[in-house]
Amino acid sequence: MPLFEIFDPKAKPRPIGIDLGTTNSLVAYVRDGRPVCITDCNGAALLPSVVFYGDQGVVVGEPAQREAASHPRDTIVSVKRFMGRGADDPETRRLGPYAFAGPEEAPNRRVVHFKVGRETVTPVEVSAEILRALRDLVRDELNAVGPVVITVPAYFDDAQRQATKDAGRLAGLEVLRLLNEPTAAALAYGLGKRAEGTFLVYDLGGGTFDVTVLRLEDGVFQVKSTGGDSALGGDDFDRTIAEELLSRANLSENKADPRVVRTALDAARAVKHALTDVESAEWVMDERRGTLTRVELEALVKPVVDRTIPAVRRALRDAEIEASELDGVILVGGATRTPLVRRVVRELLGKEPLADIDPDQVVALGAAVQADLLAGEQLKEAGEDVLLLDVVPLSLGIETMGGVVDKIIPRNTGVPTGARSTFTTYADNQTGFEIHVVQGERELAQDNRSLARFTLRGIPPMPAGLARLEVTFKVDADGLLKVHARETTTGKEQSIDVKPTYGLTDEEMENMLIDALDHGEDDLLARRLAEGRTEGERVLLATRKSIAAAGGMLPDEERVRIEKAIDKLAAAIAGSDPDRVRTATEDLDRATTPLAERRMNAAIAQAIGGRSLDEVAEEVEAARGVDSHVEEHQHGRANRGQGE
């Protein structure tokens, strides 16, 4: 006798986890204490991340995939690679056979606009359509949709994370948290197997690559380091194979035809999947056909796979661990099914990778676990106690005098987190602070990604070094940054949610850490020079003011000696040797010491003239606190505060 499933209309909607993937997307929830993926009416858990904009409306998934060959410009595939990307980014034009809105149709060049039919849509809107389709799957299964955790690549920057969160809101979802994909995978493995130890997660999906080193111990999941490339994945395999197929089919000259490009990419993906299990497979492009062997395919894609190796080594180095010390290697993402990828990982790390949880599903399962924990549902009721500690992938800081970066939150700091630094004014009578927030590992602001600029105004004129500006950075559990600035003497303050409108380019995301290593010595030299020049210019300004106010207290011989030291310091500042700047600054300081002492004695004599010793002692005691307050700032440099 058939049974009806009974739903309690008063029951709270189940929290769900979503893997918003480049090639496929999935949704999962926790049932009877274990995470499971929701399937469609055909029993398929994978929803192709494809959206078709047709005359009859929007179609998502397999039906949209079927339209790709005949409507290549109106069918958006792998939209995740466009998240946070600018319209003028060269990589944008390389990612598919699409038509993009020009400056007259979409003046904001920092956001991609696809031309589909008579309208234009952004990557956020396309992603929202995929999320709506997943939401409908949940409603069919559970009757209601609870709060969600959406996974993102660990190396997504602030713009890409914000775009993902916006897509969730646009789809009508309550986004509990964004969760890094490798961390989600480890969460699925850790709870399912009660595993403990140090693991490396190698996540090669359709469009992104992440590597994360985690420590799992007593229910605590601590991310030790993370790295990767937000524009590297199985799509790059497909493009490389498609180029070869076009050449073999004598269609290389037709690459401007969107239909030919889409047909080649579809054929490449099909033969790639087939060669996972067999040694040779047939490819078909219209009436043209041929055979590709696994050996030939591996020769084509090996340069792409090799691009993942430096990030793996860097993650191990950042975690201060050797490959031999790992307790396991977890494979995530459909591209890790490729035999070449598994072989490269095994040879690189000396361990057979774990892949007994479906690499396509493991991220969604981990997201469901995290959603359940955050919502306080079944897993907590079952006695599970899990603490998840993720990290900031790239350092966050602000630009200080001389173009130098003061890193307030270093990369691989656990999130959520906060930190505060204190700064002061460089010149007399400043009435505002311009705050420039940057992201990256280089020593100078110009070599990092600019995230935001804002100005704190209304500061009363004060001598240089007296104003105190406290800048607080707070990174939430989603990895999104909020900056708060406050001038302590006036109470003036301002806050900003850092929401850049476009993300890091491929080259920046891939090379930021490499550049920091390659240019480490040069960067430190440039930083020393910038700081030396800033300090030297401050000393020059103060000395010239002292000379002008000295009057008869400065003998001619001493004046000549000081002016020679001034000229020497000015010449050093114009040069490029930080040691010369430092030496010249110290020489000028020594040359002006006698004058400073005479001016100080004269000021004291004038201050205490005709007054009792007790009165002077009381004033000295009262001023002692002010002196210690000012002393921190007398060199015009940033003072780091305590992390919150």
XYZ file of C-alpha atoms in Angstrom:
644
model
C 0.000 0.000 0.000
C 1.499 3.423 -0.962
C 2.383 5.752 1.900
C 1.957 9.497 2.091
C 4.747 11.652 3.480
C 3.302 13.866 6.184
C 4.468 17.462 6.595
C 3.911 19.504 9.717
C 2.819 22.987 8.499
C 4.090 24.479 11.772
C 7.542 22.922 11.458
C 10.464 25.264 10.954
C 11.890 25.149 7.370
C 15.063 23.052 7.117
C 18.395 24.871 6.705
C 20.084 23.943 3.420
C 23.524 24.022 1.850
C 24.160 25.108 -1.739
C 27.206 24.457 -3.886
C 26.911 27.158 -6.553
C 29.328 25.583 -9.011
C 30.839 26.668 -12.302
C 29.691 23.584 -14.240
C 27.015 22.118 -11.954
C 25.206 23.242 -8.823
C 23.716 21.171 -6.001
C 21.588 21.608 -2.915
C 21.610 19.431 0.211
C 20.122 19.243 3.690
C 20.572 17.129 6.830
C 18.101 14.262 7.182
C 18.188 11.903 10.154
C 21.552 13.273 11.219
C 23.268 12.856 7.817
C 23.601 15.256 4.876
C 21.912 14.224 1.605
C 21.638 15.910 -1.789
C 18.214 16.736 -3.190
C 17.509 15.211 -6.605
C 15.127 16.234 -9.385
C 12.283 14.137 -10.788
C 14.810 12.148 -12.838
C 16.904 11.309 -9.781
C 19.748 13.662 -10.758
C 21.470 15.665 -8.035
C 23.536 17.823 -10.401
C 21.845 20.884 -11.890
C 23.893 22.189 -14.853
C 24.839 25.808 -14.130
C 23.423 26.937 -17.471
C 20.799 29.631 -18.079
C 18.982 30.226 -21.403
C 17.161 33.490 -22.050
C 14.544 32.742 -24.685
C 11.420 34.399 -26.067
C 9.278 32.247 -23.771
C 11.229 33.116 -20.622
C 14.222 31.882 -18.646
C 15.234 28.212 -18.630
C 17.800 26.697 -16.237
C 19.666 23.386 -16.161
C 19.552 20.586 -18.736
C 16.864 22.230 -20.914
C 19.074 25.321 -21.113
C 22.097 23.147 -21.888
C 20.280 21.752 -24.907
C 19.811 25.285 -26.252
C 23.500 26.184 -26.001
C 24.517 24.932 -29.473
C 21.671 26.658 -31.329
C 21.557 29.821 -29.160
C 25.161 30.302 -27.995
C 24.844 34.029 -27.237
C 21.612 33.681 -25.271
C 22.793 30.693 -23.202
C 25.125 31.609 -20.339
C 27.477 28.806 -19.241
C 30.060 28.936 -16.401
C 28.782 32.283 -15.137
C 30.749 31.827 -11.904
C 33.922 32.805 -13.757
C 32.397 36.219 -14.465
C 31.496 36.983 -10.843
C 33.196 40.170 -9.704
C 34.823 40.675 -13.111
C 34.934 43.939 -15.073
C 33.548 44.334 -18.606
C 36.912 45.498 -19.937
C 38.856 42.620 -18.408
C 40.649 40.755 -21.259
C 39.710 37.421 -19.635
C 36.027 38.339 -19.983
C 36.213 38.171 -23.780
C 37.999 34.820 -23.640
C 35.445 32.933 -21.599
C 32.746 32.161 -24.151
C 30.868 33.063 -27.324
C 28.901 35.868 -25.700
C 27.793 39.347 -26.749
C 28.573 42.030 -24.182
C 26.900 45.394 -23.724
C 29.011 48.350 -24.809
C 29.685 51.561 -22.842
C 26.545 53.224 -24.235
C 24.316 50.367 -23.012
C 26.176 49.633 -19.763
C 28.197 52.679 -18.617
C 29.481 50.843 -15.529
C 32.459 49.041 -17.094
C 33.315 47.446 -13.758
C 30.444 44.987 -14.140
C 29.906 42.511 -16.987
C 26.590 42.851 -18.861
C 25.595 39.994 -21.186
C 23.383 40.878 -24.165
C 20.681 38.203 -24.330
C 17.869 38.859 -26.768
C 16.566 42.362 -26.189
C 17.868 42.690 -22.631
C 21.117 42.740 -20.694
C 21.840 40.740 -17.553
C 24.721 40.692 -15.057
C 26.472 37.625 -13.597
C 24.658 38.247 -10.308
C 21.285 38.026 -12.081
C 22.293 34.864 -13.967
C 23.516 33.244 -10.730
C 20.247 34.201 -9.048
C 18.350 32.221 -11.709
C 20.406 29.108 -10.863
C 19.743 29.658 -7.159
C 16.000 30.029 -7.829
C 16.008 26.679 -9.632
C 17.716 25.073 -6.628
C 15.222 26.792 -4.325
C 12.364 25.233 -6.321
C 13.970 21.784 -5.934
C 13.979 22.292 -2.169
C 10.324 23.342 -2.163
C 9.372 20.239 -4.134
C 11.224 18.050 -1.618
C 10.583 19.845 1.696
C 7.650 22.203 0.984
C 9.606 25.149 2.419
C 13.079 26.686 2.128
C 15.046 27.510 5.258
C 18.163 29.640 5.681
C 21.076 28.706 3.413
C 24.843 28.400 3.423
C 26.350 29.033 -0.031
C 29.858 27.843 -0.810
C 32.476 29.950 -2.593
C 36.065 29.295 -3.677
C 38.484 30.005 -0.843
C 40.347 32.461 -3.068
C 37.287 34.554 -3.952
C 37.993 38.180 -3.045
C 35.574 40.634 -1.394
C 33.875 41.590 -4.669
C 33.248 37.999 -5.726
C 31.932 37.050 -2.278
C 29.644 40.063 -2.187
C 28.340 39.257 -5.677
C 27.544 35.696 -4.551
C 25.715 36.932 -1.471
C 23.768 39.448 -3.575
C 22.737 36.638 -5.947
C 21.371 34.701 -2.982
C 19.342 37.660 -1.779
C 18.096 38.303 -5.344
C 16.869 34.691 -5.447
C 14.860 35.309 -2.274
C 17.097 33.238 0.000
C 18.136 34.003 3.556
C 21.919 33.630 3.347
C 23.268 32.475 6.706
C 26.887 32.400 5.629
C 29.319 32.019 2.750
C 31.554 28.980 3.313
C 34.837 28.231 1.581
C 34.484 25.156 -0.636
C 37.529 23.224 0.655
C 36.402 23.814 4.228
C 32.947 22.469 3.346
C 34.528 19.345 1.868
C 36.621 18.758 4.981
C 33.533 19.267 7.117
C 31.723 16.533 5.184
C 34.665 14.145 5.581
C 35.331 15.029 9.201
C 31.810 14.443 10.474
C 31.138 11.436 8.262
C 34.313 9.606 9.308
C 35.141 11.218 12.675
C 38.549 11.919 11.135
C 41.271 13.781 12.994
C 44.603 15.104 11.792
C 45.971 17.489 9.178
C 44.445 17.309 5.713
C 45.031 19.038 2.395
C 41.959 19.714 0.261
C 42.672 19.875 -3.481
C 39.597 21.430 -5.108
C 39.637 21.655 -8.905
C 36.175 22.496 -10.169
C 34.852 23.725 -13.470
C 36.133 27.252 -13.144
C 38.110 27.656 -9.928
C 40.978 25.993 -8.094
C 41.487 26.050 -4.327
C 43.934 24.357 -2.019
C 43.470 24.441 1.744
C 45.370 22.896 4.638
C 43.153 22.140 7.667
C 43.652 20.703 11.117
C 40.765 18.592 12.427
C 40.902 17.901 16.158
C 38.254 17.405 18.850
C 35.507 18.843 16.674
C 37.532 21.945 15.757
C 38.119 22.552 12.044
C 40.973 25.056 11.835
C 42.125 26.308 8.442
C 45.914 26.675 8.572
C 46.402 28.154 5.094
C 44.619 28.612 1.800
C 45.496 29.501 -1.776
C 44.531 28.910 -5.359
C 43.322 30.584 -8.532
C 39.803 31.938 -9.067
C 40.133 31.480 -12.853
C 41.471 27.944 -13.297
C 39.486 24.760 -13.719
C 37.887 22.179 -15.955
C 36.723 24.911 -18.326
C 40.381 25.470 -19.183
C 40.639 21.764 -20.061
C 37.623 22.200 -22.347
C 39.032 25.262 -24.104
C 42.376 23.567 -24.699
C 40.732 20.413 -26.062
C 38.298 22.478 -28.165
C 41.200 24.280 -29.832
C 42.647 20.892 -30.814
C 39.305 19.626 -32.121
C 38.773 22.771 -34.183
C 42.199 22.260 -35.693
C 41.522 18.591 -36.488
C 38.162 19.493 -38.015
C 39.782 22.260 -40.107
C 37.514 24.826 -38.429
C 40.137 27.018 -36.752
C 39.249 29.905 -39.050
C 35.606 29.720 -37.907
C 36.340 30.545 -34.254
C 34.500 33.850 -34.589
C 31.246 31.957 -35.157
C 29.567 31.555 -31.721
C 27.759 28.383 -32.817
C 31.024 26.729 -33.871
C 32.666 27.732 -30.578
C 29.807 26.310 -28.517
C 29.767 23.076 -30.548
C 33.530 22.665 -30.063
C 33.306 23.281 -26.308
C 30.455 20.778 -25.939
C 32.381 18.170 -27.949
C 35.489 18.795 -25.853
C 33.591 18.324 -22.610
C 31.974 15.114 -23.861
C 35.250 13.522 -24.960
C 36.956 14.625 -21.714
C 34.295 12.876 -19.651
C 34.504 9.746 -21.816
C 38.288 9.520 -21.461
C 37.983 9.342 -17.683
C 37.022 5.664 -18.062
C 38.410 4.570 -21.444
C 41.701 4.912 -23.309
C 40.243 6.410 -26.498
C 36.944 8.058 -27.437
C 35.210 9.478 -30.476
C 34.470 13.178 -30.769
C 31.717 14.616 -32.968
C 31.284 18.163 -34.284
C 28.312 18.332 -36.647
C 29.187 15.902 -39.445
C 32.917 15.930 -38.586
C 34.265 13.267 -36.261
C 37.498 11.707 -35.079
C 39.218 9.910 -32.200
C 41.150 11.329 -29.235
C 43.193 9.119 -26.912
C 43.744 9.611 -23.188
C 47.479 10.052 -23.825
C 46.732 12.865 -26.297
C 44.284 14.498 -23.899
C 46.760 14.388 -21.015
C 49.436 16.013 -23.191
C 46.975 18.827 -23.964
C 45.812 19.531 -20.388
C 49.014 18.843 -18.433
C 50.148 22.535 -18.611
C 46.809 23.488 -17.005
C 47.173 20.875 -14.243
C 50.773 21.973 -13.623
C 49.497 25.477 -12.836
C 48.007 24.066 -9.623
C 51.354 22.825 -8.256
C 52.866 26.167 -7.064
C 49.693 26.952 -5.084
C 49.840 23.551 -3.350
C 53.481 24.047 -2.366
C 52.771 27.580 -1.161
C 49.846 26.396 1.000
C 52.076 23.766 2.637
C 54.775 26.361 3.264
C 52.284 28.831 4.758
C 50.922 26.093 7.039
C 54.523 25.241 8.039
C 54.041 21.577 7.228
C 55.730 19.048 4.956
C 53.725 16.879 2.567
C 54.906 13.794 4.476
C 53.180 15.116 7.629
C 49.720 15.185 6.045
C 47.225 12.631 7.325
C 45.238 12.691 4.112
C 44.487 14.451 0.831
C 40.862 15.151 -0.107
C 39.868 15.589 -3.762
C 36.992 17.926 -4.570
C 35.465 19.026 -7.865
C 34.518 17.253 -11.049
C 37.871 17.960 -12.726
C 39.605 15.748 -10.135
C 37.998 12.719 -11.816
C 40.596 13.133 -14.585
C 43.192 10.363 -14.109
C 46.046 12.810 -14.824
C 44.955 15.083 -11.947
C 44.885 12.183 -9.477
C 48.300 11.024 -10.649
C 49.838 14.501 -10.314
C 48.398 14.935 -6.803
C 49.630 11.491 -5.739
C 53.156 12.153 -7.059
C 53.288 15.666 -5.588
C 52.103 14.758 -2.080
C 53.148 11.112 -1.834
C 49.680 9.938 -0.776
C 46.739 8.243 -2.417
C 43.978 10.896 -2.410
C 40.672 10.304 -0.634
C 37.786 10.341 -3.078
C 35.257 7.925 -1.606
C 32.731 10.744 -1.147
C 31.526 11.846 -4.587
C 33.772 14.853 -5.435
C 30.805 16.504 -7.164
C 28.637 16.268 -4.041
C 31.051 16.629 -1.140
C 30.968 20.462 -1.056
C 27.161 20.626 -0.992
C 27.068 17.970 1.749
C 29.522 19.986 3.856
C 27.482 23.148 3.286
C 24.377 21.341 4.526
C 26.248 20.272 7.657
C 27.335 23.866 8.317
C 23.829 25.224 7.687
C 22.410 22.691 10.129
C 24.969 23.638 12.772
C 24.444 27.380 12.337
C 20.686 26.995 12.568
C 21.028 24.790 15.672
C 19.163 21.855 14.188
C 19.550 18.070 14.188
C 23.310 17.663 14.370
C 23.466 19.686 17.563
C 20.526 17.739 18.929
C 22.467 14.566 18.099
C 25.352 15.736 20.257
C 27.727 16.990 17.567
C 29.850 19.920 18.675
C 31.786 21.497 15.818
C 33.769 24.725 15.680
C 34.765 25.981 12.236
C 37.721 28.370 11.960
C 38.264 29.765 8.451
C 40.833 32.329 7.285
C 41.349 35.584 5.375
C 42.974 34.583 2.054
C 44.836 37.877 1.373
C 46.152 40.562 3.741
C 44.074 43.695 4.382
C 45.547 47.072 5.289
C 45.628 50.812 4.632
C 48.018 53.140 2.844
C 50.167 55.377 5.055
C 52.548 58.256 4.259
C 54.979 57.485 1.476
C 52.627 54.981 -0.166
C 53.533 52.248 2.341
C 50.941 49.618 3.361
C 50.250 48.983 7.035
C 48.801 45.450 7.105
C 46.113 45.432 9.758
C 44.842 41.879 9.159
C 47.486 39.503 7.731
C 46.528 36.712 5.319
C 45.581 33.351 6.827
C 44.135 35.069 9.923
C 41.117 33.154 11.229
C 37.660 34.651 10.623
C 35.570 36.219 11.942
C 38.229 38.607 13.151
C 38.984 42.211 13.924
C 42.050 44.370 14.489
C 42.804 48.020 15.194
C 45.705 50.341 14.418
C 46.339 53.909 15.527
C 47.675 56.611 13.231
C 48.473 60.313 13.507
C 48.857 63.368 11.289
C 51.949 64.120 9.245
C 51.521 67.879 8.714
C 50.359 70.734 10.949
C 46.715 71.788 10.856
C 45.328 68.784 8.981
C 41.523 68.818 9.139
C 40.893 65.354 7.728
C 42.234 61.873 7.038
C 41.988 60.132 3.673
C 41.748 56.376 4.292
C 42.743 54.050 1.450
C 41.931 50.366 2.051
C 44.002 47.846 0.077
C 44.308 44.059 -0.283
C 47.430 42.073 -1.089
C 50.893 41.086 0.043
C 53.149 43.788 -1.422
C 54.780 46.518 0.700
C 53.578 49.505 -1.364
C 49.929 50.418 -1.932
C 50.393 50.867 -5.669
C 51.285 47.170 -6.017
C 48.111 45.933 -4.264
C 44.407 45.927 -5.091
C 42.570 49.086 -4.071
C 39.337 48.168 -2.257
C 37.927 51.500 -1.047
C 38.717 55.129 -0.247
C 36.894 57.432 2.137
C 37.653 60.622 4.059
C 37.107 61.486 7.723
C 36.561 65.263 7.907
C 35.914 67.839 10.593
C 39.117 67.402 12.606
C 40.137 70.709 14.301
C 43.570 72.054 13.234
C 46.336 70.650 15.463
C 50.115 70.418 15.360
C 51.426 67.360 13.504
C 51.384 64.235 15.651
C 48.663 65.278 18.116
C 45.580 63.921 16.351
C 44.908 60.219 16.947
C 43.023 58.165 14.345
C 41.875 54.671 15.315
C 41.138 52.474 12.300
C 39.306 49.215 12.994
C 38.943 46.371 10.498
C 36.285 43.699 11.030
C 35.978 40.656 8.777
C 32.796 38.660 9.228
C 32.343 34.904 8.867
C 31.691 35.388 5.134
C 35.082 37.039 4.666
C 33.520 40.481 4.013
C 35.256 43.557 5.400
C 33.918 46.532 7.367
C 36.142 49.519 8.211
C 35.546 51.992 11.052
C 37.619 55.144 11.618
C 37.481 57.388 14.710
C 39.475 60.462 15.720
C 39.787 60.059 19.492
C 40.151 63.686 20.578
C 36.990 64.870 18.773
C 34.967 61.684 18.574
C 34.473 62.165 14.812
C 33.903 58.774 13.194
C 32.871 57.075 9.976
C 32.247 53.487 8.869
C 32.168 51.815 5.469
C 31.239 48.344 4.257
C 33.908 47.554 1.697
C 31.977 46.507 -1.392
C 34.233 46.853 -4.425
C 32.341 46.531 -7.719
C 34.828 44.215 -9.364
C 37.317 41.622 -8.245
C 40.929 40.786 -8.815
C 42.020 39.891 -12.316
C 43.317 36.407 -13.039
C 46.908 37.608 -13.077
C 46.512 39.412 -9.773
C 44.784 36.519 -8.035
C 47.297 33.991 -9.324
C 50.433 36.066 -8.840
C 49.811 38.188 -5.736
C 51.633 35.864 -3.377
C 54.246 34.946 -5.991
C 54.939 38.645 -6.584
C 55.276 39.203 -2.850
C 57.951 36.491 -2.730
C 59.694 37.437 -5.970
C 59.829 41.123 -5.091
C 60.309 40.706 -1.342
C 63.753 42.323 -1.176
C 62.834 45.120 -3.565
C 59.604 45.767 -1.656
C 61.410 45.990 1.692
C 63.965 48.364 0.165
C 61.158 50.495 -1.278
C 59.376 50.489 2.081
C 62.528 51.550 3.961
C 63.093 54.324 1.423
C 59.476 55.541 1.647
C 59.516 55.529 5.448
C 62.946 57.195 5.520
C 61.821 59.941 3.154
C 58.681 60.557 5.214
C 60.685 60.845 8.435
C 63.404 62.929 6.755
C 60.879 65.406 5.340
C 59.275 65.741 8.766
C 62.668 66.481 10.336
C 63.478 69.021 7.592
C 60.187 70.819 8.170
C 60.665 70.913 11.945
C 64.296 72.098 11.629
C 63.446 74.961 9.277
C 60.708 76.104 11.667
C 63.190 75.987 14.558
C 65.789 78.033 12.648
C 63.188 80.664 11.764
C 62.164 80.955 15.437
C 65.711 80.789 16.887
C 66.634 84.480 16.488
C 69.869 85.297 18.386
C 70.096 81.788 19.927
C 71.772 80.380 16.786
C 75.447 81.352 16.211
C 76.538 81.762 12.583
C 78.983 78.848 12.734
C 76.273 76.524 14.048
C 73.784 77.813 11.465
C 76.206 76.929 8.653
C 76.691 73.445 10.076
C 72.909 72.873 10.327
C 72.279 74.173 6.811
C 74.928 71.803 5.428
C 73.167 68.927 7.222
C 69.835 70.124 5.765
C 71.285 70.127 2.230
C 72.759 66.653 2.777
C 69.402 65.271 3.957
C 67.478 66.933 1.105
C 69.894 65.343 -1.402
C 69.537 61.950 0.260
C 65.738 62.191 0.119
C 65.975 62.895 -3.610
C 68.094 59.759 -4.058
C 67.225 56.079 -3.734
C 69.454 54.855 -0.880
C 67.465 54.329 2.363
C 70.666 53.957 4.420
C 71.905 57.331 3.191
C 68.562 58.921 4.146
C 68.733 57.398 7.627
C 72.344 58.539 8.164
C 71.600 62.063 6.940
C 68.552 62.272 9.235
C 70.660 61.218 12.221
C 73.388 63.772 11.282
C 70.835 66.579 11.143
C 69.385 65.458 14.461
C 72.851 65.659 16.074
C 73.566 69.040 14.465
C 70.370 70.547 15.895
C 70.650 69.064 19.394
C 72.454 72.108 20.914
C 69.851 74.473 19.438
C 66.993 72.292 20.731
C 68.526 72.310 24.229
C 68.934 76.112 24.256
C 65.356 76.629 23.067
C 64.076 74.197 25.692
C 66.033 75.939 28.485
C 64.771 79.315 27.342
C 61.174 78.083 27.271
C 61.495 76.603 30.761
C 63.080 79.760 32.124
C 60.284 81.856 30.680
C 57.631 79.491 31.996
C 58.861 79.406 35.594
C 60.016 82.994 35.905
C 58.692 84.507 39.176
C 56.823 81.334 40.213
C 57.187 79.077 43.251
C 58.719 75.594 43.067
C 55.444 73.975 44.244
C 53.460 75.578 41.410
C 55.943 74.347 38.827
C 55.962 70.830 40.320
C 52.151 70.625 40.070
C 52.191 71.650 36.391
C 54.972 69.196 35.557
C 52.996 66.375 37.145
C 49.865 67.320 35.177
C 51.820 67.519 31.920
C 53.533 64.178 32.403
C 50.512 62.274 31.064
C 50.280 64.586 28.034
C 53.993 64.081 27.254
C 53.656 60.297 27.269
C 50.570 60.651 25.061
C 52.444 62.746 22.494
C 55.668 60.730 22.612
C 54.077 57.850 20.704
C 53.466 60.156 17.767
C 56.570 62.346 17.637
C 57.940 60.450 14.619
C 54.653 60.571 12.703
C 54.439 56.775 12.317
C 51.591 54.271 12.730
C 51.208 52.529 16.079
C 49.514 49.122 15.962
C 46.787 48.516 18.525
C 45.466 45.278 19.928
C 43.372 42.945 17.767
C 39.753 42.841 18.833
